[in-house]
Short mmCIF file of C-alpha atoms in Angstrom, two decimals:
data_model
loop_
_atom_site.label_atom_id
_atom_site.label_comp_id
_atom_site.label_asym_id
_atom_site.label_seq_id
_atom_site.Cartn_x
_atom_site.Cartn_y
_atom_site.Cartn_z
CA UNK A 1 8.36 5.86 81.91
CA UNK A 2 10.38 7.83 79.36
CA UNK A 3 10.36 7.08 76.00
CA UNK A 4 13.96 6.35 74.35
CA UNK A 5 14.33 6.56 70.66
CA UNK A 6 16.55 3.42 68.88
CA UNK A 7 18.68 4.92 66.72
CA UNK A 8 16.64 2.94 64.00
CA UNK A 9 13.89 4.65 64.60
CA UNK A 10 15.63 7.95 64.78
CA UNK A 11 16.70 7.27 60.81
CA UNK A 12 13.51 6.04 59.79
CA UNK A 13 12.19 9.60 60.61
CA UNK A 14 14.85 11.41 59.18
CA UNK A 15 14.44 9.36 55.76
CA UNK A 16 10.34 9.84 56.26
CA UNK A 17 11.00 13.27 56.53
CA UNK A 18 13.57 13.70 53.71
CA UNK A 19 10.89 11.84 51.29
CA UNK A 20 7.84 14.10 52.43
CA UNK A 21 9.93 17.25 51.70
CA UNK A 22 10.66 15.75 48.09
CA UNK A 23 7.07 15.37 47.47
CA UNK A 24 5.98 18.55 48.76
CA UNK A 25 8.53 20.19 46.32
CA UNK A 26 7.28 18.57 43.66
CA UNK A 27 3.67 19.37 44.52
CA UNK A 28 4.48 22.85 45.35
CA UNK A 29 6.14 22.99 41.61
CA UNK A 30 2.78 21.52 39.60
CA UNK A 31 0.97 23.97 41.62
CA UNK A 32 3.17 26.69 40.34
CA UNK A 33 3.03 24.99 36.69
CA UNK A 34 -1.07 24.71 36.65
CA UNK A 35 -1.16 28.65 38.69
CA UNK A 36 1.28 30.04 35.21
CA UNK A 37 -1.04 27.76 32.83
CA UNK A 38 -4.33 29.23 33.93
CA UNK A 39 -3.12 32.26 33.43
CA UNK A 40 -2.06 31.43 30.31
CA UNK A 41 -5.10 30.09 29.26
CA UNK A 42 -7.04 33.32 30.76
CA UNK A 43 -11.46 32.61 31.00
CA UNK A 44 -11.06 30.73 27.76
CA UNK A 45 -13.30 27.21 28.20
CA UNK A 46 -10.78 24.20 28.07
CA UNK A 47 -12.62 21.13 25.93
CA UNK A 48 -12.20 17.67 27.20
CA UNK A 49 -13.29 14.64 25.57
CA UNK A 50 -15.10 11.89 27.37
CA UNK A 51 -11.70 9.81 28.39
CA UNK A 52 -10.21 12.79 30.25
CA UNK A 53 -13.00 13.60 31.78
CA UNK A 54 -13.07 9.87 32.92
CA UNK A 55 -9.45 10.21 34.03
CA UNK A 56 -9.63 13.36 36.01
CA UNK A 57 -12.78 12.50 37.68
CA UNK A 58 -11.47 8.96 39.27
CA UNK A 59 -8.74 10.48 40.38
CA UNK A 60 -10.33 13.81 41.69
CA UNK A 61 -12.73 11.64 43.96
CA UNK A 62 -10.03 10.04 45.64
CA UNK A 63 -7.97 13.42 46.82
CA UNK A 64 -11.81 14.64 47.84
CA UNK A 65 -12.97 18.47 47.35
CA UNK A 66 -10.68 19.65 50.24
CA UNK A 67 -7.51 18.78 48.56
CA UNK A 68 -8.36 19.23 45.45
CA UNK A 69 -8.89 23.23 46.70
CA UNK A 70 -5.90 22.92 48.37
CA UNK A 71 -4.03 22.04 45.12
CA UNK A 72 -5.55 24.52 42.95
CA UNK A 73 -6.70 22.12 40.28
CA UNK A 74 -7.32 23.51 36.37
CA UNK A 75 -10.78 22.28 36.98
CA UNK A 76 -12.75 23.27 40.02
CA UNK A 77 -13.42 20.55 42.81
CA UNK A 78 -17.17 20.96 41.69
CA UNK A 79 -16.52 20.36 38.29
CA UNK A 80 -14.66 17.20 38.81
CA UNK A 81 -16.68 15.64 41.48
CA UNK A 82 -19.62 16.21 39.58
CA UNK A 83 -18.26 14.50 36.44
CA UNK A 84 -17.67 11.79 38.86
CA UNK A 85 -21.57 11.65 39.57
CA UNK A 86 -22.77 11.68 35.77
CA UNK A 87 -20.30 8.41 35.84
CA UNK A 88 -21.70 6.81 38.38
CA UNK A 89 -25.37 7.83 36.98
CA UNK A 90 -24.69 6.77 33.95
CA UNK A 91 -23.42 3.02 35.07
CA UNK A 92 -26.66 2.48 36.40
CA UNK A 93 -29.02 4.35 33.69
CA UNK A 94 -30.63 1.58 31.95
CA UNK A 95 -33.67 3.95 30.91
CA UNK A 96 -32.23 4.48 27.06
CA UNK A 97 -31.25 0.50 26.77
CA UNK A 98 -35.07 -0.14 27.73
CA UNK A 99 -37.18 2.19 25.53
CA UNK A 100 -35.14 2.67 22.70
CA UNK A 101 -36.20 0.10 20.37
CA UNK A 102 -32.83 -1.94 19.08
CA UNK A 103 -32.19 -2.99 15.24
CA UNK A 104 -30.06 -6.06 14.49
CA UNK A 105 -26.89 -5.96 13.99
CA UNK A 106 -26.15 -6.36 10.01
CA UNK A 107 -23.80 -9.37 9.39
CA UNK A 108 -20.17 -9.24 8.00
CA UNK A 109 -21.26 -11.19 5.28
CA UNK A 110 -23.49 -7.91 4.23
CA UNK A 111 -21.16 -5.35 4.73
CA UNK A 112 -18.17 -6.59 2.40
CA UNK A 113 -20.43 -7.65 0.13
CA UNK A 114 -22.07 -3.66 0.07
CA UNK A 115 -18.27 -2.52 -0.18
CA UNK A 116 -17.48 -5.13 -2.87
CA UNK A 117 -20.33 -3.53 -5.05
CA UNK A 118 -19.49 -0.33 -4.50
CA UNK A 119 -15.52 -0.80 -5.24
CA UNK A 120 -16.17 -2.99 -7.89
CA UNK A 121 -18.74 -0.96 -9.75
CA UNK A 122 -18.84 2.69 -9.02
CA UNK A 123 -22.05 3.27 -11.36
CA UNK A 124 -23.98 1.58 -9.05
CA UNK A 125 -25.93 3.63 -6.14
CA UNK A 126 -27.77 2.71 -3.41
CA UNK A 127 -30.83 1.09 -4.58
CA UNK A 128 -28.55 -0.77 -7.52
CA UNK A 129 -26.65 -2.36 -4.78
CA UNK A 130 -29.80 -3.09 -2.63
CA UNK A 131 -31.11 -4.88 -6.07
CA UNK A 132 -27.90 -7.05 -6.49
CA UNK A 133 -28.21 -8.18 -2.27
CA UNK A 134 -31.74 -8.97 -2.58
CA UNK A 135 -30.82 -11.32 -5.75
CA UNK A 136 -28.41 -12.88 -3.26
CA UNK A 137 -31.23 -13.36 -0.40
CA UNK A 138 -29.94 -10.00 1.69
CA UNK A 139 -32.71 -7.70 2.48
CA UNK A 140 -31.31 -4.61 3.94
CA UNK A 141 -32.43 -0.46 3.14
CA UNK A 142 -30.54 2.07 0.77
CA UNK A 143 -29.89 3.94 4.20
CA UNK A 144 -28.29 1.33 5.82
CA UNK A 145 -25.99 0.86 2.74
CA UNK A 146 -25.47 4.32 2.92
CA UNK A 147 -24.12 4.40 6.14
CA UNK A 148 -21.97 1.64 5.18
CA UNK A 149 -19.90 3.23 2.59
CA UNK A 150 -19.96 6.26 4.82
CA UNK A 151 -18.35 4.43 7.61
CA UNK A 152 -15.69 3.03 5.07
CA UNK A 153 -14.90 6.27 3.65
CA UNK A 154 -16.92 5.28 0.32
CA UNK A 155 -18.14 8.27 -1.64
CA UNK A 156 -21.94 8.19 -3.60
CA UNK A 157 -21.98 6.92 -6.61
CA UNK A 158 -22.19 10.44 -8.56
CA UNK A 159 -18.04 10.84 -7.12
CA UNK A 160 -17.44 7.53 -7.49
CA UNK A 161 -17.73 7.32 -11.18
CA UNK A 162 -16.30 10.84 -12.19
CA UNK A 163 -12.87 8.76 -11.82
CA UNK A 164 -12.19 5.27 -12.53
CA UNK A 165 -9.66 3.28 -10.78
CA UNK A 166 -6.40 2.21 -12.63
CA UNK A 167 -7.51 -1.49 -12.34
CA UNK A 168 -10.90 -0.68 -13.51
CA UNK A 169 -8.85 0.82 -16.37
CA UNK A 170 -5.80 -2.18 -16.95
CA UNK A 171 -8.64 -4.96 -16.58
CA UNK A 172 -11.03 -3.13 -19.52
CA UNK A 173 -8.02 -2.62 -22.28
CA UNK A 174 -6.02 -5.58 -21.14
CA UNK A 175 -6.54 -6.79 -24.77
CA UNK A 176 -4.98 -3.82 -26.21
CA UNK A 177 -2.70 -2.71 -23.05
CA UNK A 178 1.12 -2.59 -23.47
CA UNK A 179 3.49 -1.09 -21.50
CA UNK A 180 7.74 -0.19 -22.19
CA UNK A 181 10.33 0.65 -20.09
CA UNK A 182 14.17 1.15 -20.05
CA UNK A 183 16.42 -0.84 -17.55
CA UNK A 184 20.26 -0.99 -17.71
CA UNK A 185 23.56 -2.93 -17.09
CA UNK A 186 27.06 -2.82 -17.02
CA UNK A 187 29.65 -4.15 -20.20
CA UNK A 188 33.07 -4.30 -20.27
CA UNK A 189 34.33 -2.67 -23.74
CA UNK A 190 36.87 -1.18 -25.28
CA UNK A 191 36.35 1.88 -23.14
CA UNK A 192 35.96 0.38 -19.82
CA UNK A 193 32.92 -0.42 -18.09
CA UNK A 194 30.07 1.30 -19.62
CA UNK A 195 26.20 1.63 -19.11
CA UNK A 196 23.85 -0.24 -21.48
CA UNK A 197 20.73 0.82 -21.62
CA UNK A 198 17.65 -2.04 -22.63
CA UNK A 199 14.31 -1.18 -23.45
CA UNK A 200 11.72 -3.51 -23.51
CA UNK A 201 8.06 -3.78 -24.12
CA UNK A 202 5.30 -5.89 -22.96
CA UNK A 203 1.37 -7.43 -23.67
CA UNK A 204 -0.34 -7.39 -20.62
CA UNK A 205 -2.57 -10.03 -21.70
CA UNK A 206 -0.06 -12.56 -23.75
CA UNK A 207 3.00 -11.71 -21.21
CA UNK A 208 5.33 -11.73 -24.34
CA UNK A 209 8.47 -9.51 -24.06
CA UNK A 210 9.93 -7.76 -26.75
CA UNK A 211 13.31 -6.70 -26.87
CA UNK A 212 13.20 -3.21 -28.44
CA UNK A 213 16.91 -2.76 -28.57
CA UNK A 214 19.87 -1.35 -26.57
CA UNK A 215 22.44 1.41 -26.65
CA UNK A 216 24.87 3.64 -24.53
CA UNK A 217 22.98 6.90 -25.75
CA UNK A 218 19.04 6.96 -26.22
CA UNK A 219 19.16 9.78 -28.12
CA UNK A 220 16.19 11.33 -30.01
CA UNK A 221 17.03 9.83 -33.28
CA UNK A 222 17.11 6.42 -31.89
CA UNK A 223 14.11 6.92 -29.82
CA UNK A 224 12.25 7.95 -32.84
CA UNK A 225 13.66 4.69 -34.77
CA UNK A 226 12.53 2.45 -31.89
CA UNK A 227 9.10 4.14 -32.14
CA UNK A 228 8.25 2.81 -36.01
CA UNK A 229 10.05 -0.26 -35.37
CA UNK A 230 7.31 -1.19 -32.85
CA UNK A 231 4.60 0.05 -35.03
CA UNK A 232 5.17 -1.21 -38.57
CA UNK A 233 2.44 -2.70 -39.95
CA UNK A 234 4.40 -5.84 -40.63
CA UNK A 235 6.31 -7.12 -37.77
CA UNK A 236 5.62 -4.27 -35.40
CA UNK A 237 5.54 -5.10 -31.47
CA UNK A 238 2.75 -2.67 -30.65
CA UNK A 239 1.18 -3.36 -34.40
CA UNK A 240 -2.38 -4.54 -32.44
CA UNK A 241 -1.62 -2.39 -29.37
CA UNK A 242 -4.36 0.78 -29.06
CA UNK A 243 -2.34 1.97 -25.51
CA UNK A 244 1.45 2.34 -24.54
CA UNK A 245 2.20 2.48 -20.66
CA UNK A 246 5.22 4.54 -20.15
CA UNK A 247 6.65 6.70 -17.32
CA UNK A 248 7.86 10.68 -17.19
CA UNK A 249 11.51 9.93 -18.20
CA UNK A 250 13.18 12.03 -20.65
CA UNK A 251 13.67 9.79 -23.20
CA UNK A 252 10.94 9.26 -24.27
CA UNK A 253 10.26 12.54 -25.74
CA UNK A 254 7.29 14.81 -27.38
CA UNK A 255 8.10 13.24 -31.11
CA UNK A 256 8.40 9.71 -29.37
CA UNK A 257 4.75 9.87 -28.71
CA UNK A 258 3.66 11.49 -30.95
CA UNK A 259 4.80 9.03 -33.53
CA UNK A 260 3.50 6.53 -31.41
CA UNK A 261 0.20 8.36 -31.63
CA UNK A 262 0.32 8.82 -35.35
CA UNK A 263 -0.05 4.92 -36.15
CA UNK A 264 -2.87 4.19 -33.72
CA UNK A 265 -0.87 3.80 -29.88
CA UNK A 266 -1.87 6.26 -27.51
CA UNK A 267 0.65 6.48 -25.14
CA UNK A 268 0.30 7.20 -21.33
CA UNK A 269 2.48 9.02 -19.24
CA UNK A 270 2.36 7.64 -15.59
CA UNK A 271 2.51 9.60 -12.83
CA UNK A 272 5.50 10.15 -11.19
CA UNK A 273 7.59 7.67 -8.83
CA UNK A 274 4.52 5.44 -9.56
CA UNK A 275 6.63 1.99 -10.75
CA UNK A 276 3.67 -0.05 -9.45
CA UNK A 277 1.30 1.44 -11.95
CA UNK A 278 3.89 -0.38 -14.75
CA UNK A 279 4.05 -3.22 -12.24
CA UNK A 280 4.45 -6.21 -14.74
CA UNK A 281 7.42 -4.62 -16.88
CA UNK A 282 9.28 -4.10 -13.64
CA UNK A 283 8.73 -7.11 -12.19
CA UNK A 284 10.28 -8.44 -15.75
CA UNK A 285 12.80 -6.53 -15.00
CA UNK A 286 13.77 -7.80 -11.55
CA UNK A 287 13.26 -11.59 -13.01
CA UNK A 288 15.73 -10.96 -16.26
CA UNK A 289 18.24 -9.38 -13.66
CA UNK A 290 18.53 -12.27 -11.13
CA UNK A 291 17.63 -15.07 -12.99
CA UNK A 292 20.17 -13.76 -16.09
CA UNK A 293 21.84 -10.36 -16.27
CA UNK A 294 23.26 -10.34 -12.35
CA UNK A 295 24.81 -13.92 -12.98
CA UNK A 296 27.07 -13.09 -16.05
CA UNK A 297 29.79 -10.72 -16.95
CA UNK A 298 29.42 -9.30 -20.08
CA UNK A 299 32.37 -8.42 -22.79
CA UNK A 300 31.12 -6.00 -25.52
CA UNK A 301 27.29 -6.00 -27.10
CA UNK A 302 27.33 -8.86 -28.86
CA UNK A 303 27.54 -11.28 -25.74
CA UNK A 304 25.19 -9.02 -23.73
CA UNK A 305 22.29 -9.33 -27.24
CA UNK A 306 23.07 -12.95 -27.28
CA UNK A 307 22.43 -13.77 -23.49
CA UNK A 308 19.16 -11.30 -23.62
CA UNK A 309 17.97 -13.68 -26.70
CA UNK A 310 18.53 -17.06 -25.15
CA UNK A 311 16.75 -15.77 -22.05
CA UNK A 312 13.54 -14.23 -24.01
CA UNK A 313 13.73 -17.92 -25.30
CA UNK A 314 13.17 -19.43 -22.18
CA UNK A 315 10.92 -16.95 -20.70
CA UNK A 316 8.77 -17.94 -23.42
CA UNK A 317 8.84 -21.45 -24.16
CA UNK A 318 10.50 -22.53 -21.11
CA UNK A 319 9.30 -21.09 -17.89
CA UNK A 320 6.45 -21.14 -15.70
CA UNK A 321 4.53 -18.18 -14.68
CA UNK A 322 3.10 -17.45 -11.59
CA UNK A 323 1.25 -14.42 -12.30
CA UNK A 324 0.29 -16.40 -15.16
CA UNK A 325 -1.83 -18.80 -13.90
CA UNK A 326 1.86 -20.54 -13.62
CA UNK A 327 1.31 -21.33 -17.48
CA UNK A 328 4.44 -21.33 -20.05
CA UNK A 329 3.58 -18.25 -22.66
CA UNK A 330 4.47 -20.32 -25.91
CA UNK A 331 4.39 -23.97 -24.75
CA UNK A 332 6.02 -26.32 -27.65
CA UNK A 333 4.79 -29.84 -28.08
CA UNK A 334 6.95 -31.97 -24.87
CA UNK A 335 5.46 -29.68 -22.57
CA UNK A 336 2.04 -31.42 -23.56
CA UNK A 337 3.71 -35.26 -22.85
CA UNK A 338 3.27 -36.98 -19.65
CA UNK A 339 5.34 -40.32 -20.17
CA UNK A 340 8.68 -40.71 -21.43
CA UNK A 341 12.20 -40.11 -20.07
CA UNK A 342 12.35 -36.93 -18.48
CA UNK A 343 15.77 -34.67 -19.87
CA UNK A 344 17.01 -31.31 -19.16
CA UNK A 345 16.93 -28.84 -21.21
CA UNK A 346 20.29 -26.02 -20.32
CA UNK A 347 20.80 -22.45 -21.92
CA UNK A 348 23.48 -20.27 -20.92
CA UNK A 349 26.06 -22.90 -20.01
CA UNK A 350 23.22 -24.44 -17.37
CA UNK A 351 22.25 -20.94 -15.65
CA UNK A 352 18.86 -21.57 -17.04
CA UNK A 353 17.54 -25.02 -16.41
CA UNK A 354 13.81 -26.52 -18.16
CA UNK A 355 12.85 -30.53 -17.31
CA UNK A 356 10.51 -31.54 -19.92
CA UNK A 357 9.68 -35.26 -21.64
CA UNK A 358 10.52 -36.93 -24.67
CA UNK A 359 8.62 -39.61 -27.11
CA UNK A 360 9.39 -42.99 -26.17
#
């Protein structure tokens, strides 16, 4: 009995046909591709690491050593099949789990306390650290906090300590630490809109703000004005200060420092684009500006120095801190009562708001 093709069938061939010769040009092409790259790459040794190896050897047992010649593989059929066998060897190698003798795992707990030392204290070597664990019940070897700090990219003590960290440095002259820094904002005046430019200063450790002074052209002269303003002996901002944190802007020039330096303020120059090395001036800068400046439109100097006082008067006595253990700075006596009738206390036509208590 003949066979008679259904013109369904006929199609599916024609389709299985068109597919195979798509995939056959495709294979013919990576052939081509992997021929021109190993004759790129000449007799030189390509390195694999352990994944690829992985990779090609799964799939390289599957296609078998025939097809794999047939395909003319970077890697010879031997090559790949035997990767395949140190694979499977290796799965079932339990030799090295069964005589090499296994040390516990050291506990979390351990290891940030080992970096903790270390980060905190970069005199301290290996044994000083051991010493400080073992007054905390950890018993654990130098070595193994060596390889600690090695795994955490930790240098030895000896590099450690040949530079100290800026908050090593902030936390051990916080008493004496102030820092300045310009900011500025827009006035209407006579001539139009024109660029203020405030400078204030802080103490780290009090939080209290000075308000140097402002002016449409920091010039030298002025600069050098500002400079024994903050250090007379009287009334003088930075009168108890022994360090100034400043950045690398022009104003403040050579003979701004160095009459700064001549009454007893070193100053220092932050690196550049650094703000977060001055972080506490700029973040008084971002509070003035949205709690204050960035609410009101000002009309000549006079309304811009008042608004700048009233707020300094607040920030003081007024507001809470966060970053100050949320503590007021200079506290007056209501903020100390706890019963009376509670008022509200409004500067700046109510932008600035303070609830505090009276005496019965």
């Amino acid at each position: 009995m003949d066979f008679i093709f259904q013109p369904w069938q006929l199609l599916v061939i024609i389709i299985a046909g068109w597919i195979n010769r798509q995939q056959q040009e495709v294979i013919d092409y990576q052939c081509a591709e992997i021929k021109v790259l190993r004759q790129k790459l000449g007799k030189g040794r390509i390195l694999l690491n352990d994944d690829q190896r992985r990779l090609l050897a799964v799939k390289g047992k599957v296609l078998g050593r025939k097809r794999l010649e047939e395909n003319g593989t970077l890697f010879s059929p031997d090559t790949i099949l035997r990767w395949h066998r140190m694979l499977v060897a290796k799965k079932w190698d339990y030799n090295q789990k069964r005589n090499s003798p296994r040390r516990p795992p050291i506990s979390q707990e351990i290891v940030e306390l080992v970096i903790k030392f270390a980060k905190e204290n970069t005199t301290w070597g290996y044994d000083r650290i051991q010493g400080a664990l073992a007054n905390l019940g950890h018993s654990i070897s130098d070595q193994s906090i060596g390889n600690i700090l090695k795994d955490h990219g930790i240098e030895p003590a000896p590099k450690r300590k040949a530079s100290t960290s800026w908050s090593t440095f902030v936390k051990a002259h916080w008493e004496v630490l102030s820092a300045i820094d310009f900011t500025t904002i827009e006035v209407w005046t006579k001539q139009g809109l024109t660029t203020f430019y405030l400078l204030f200063s802080i103490e780290l450790k009090s939080r209290r703000i000075c308000f140097v002074g402002c002016t449409t052209n920091p010039i030298e002269t002025w600069m050098l004005q500002i400079a024994r303003n903050l250090t007379d002996c009287e009334d003088g901002f930075l009168w108890e200060a022994k360090y100034l944190l400043l950045d690398r802007d022009a104003i403040f020039t050579q003979k701004f420092r160095n009459n700064l330096e001549s009454a007893g303020v070193k100053p220092l120059r932050l690196p550049a684009r650094s703000p977060n090395l001055n972080a506490l001036i700029e973040r008084f800068h971002r509070t003035i500006k949205s709690e204050c400046l960035e609410r009101m439109i000002f009309f000549g100097e006079d309304s811009l120095r008042a608004a700048i006082g009233q707020f300094l008067e607040h920030y003081h006595t007024d507001r809470n801190h966060q970053g100050f253990e949320n503590r007021i700075i200079k506290p007056d006596k209501t903020s100390l009562l706890r019963d009376g009738p509670v008022q509200c206390r409004e500067r700046l036509g109510g932008i600035l708001r303070y609830y505090h208590r009276t005496a019965a």
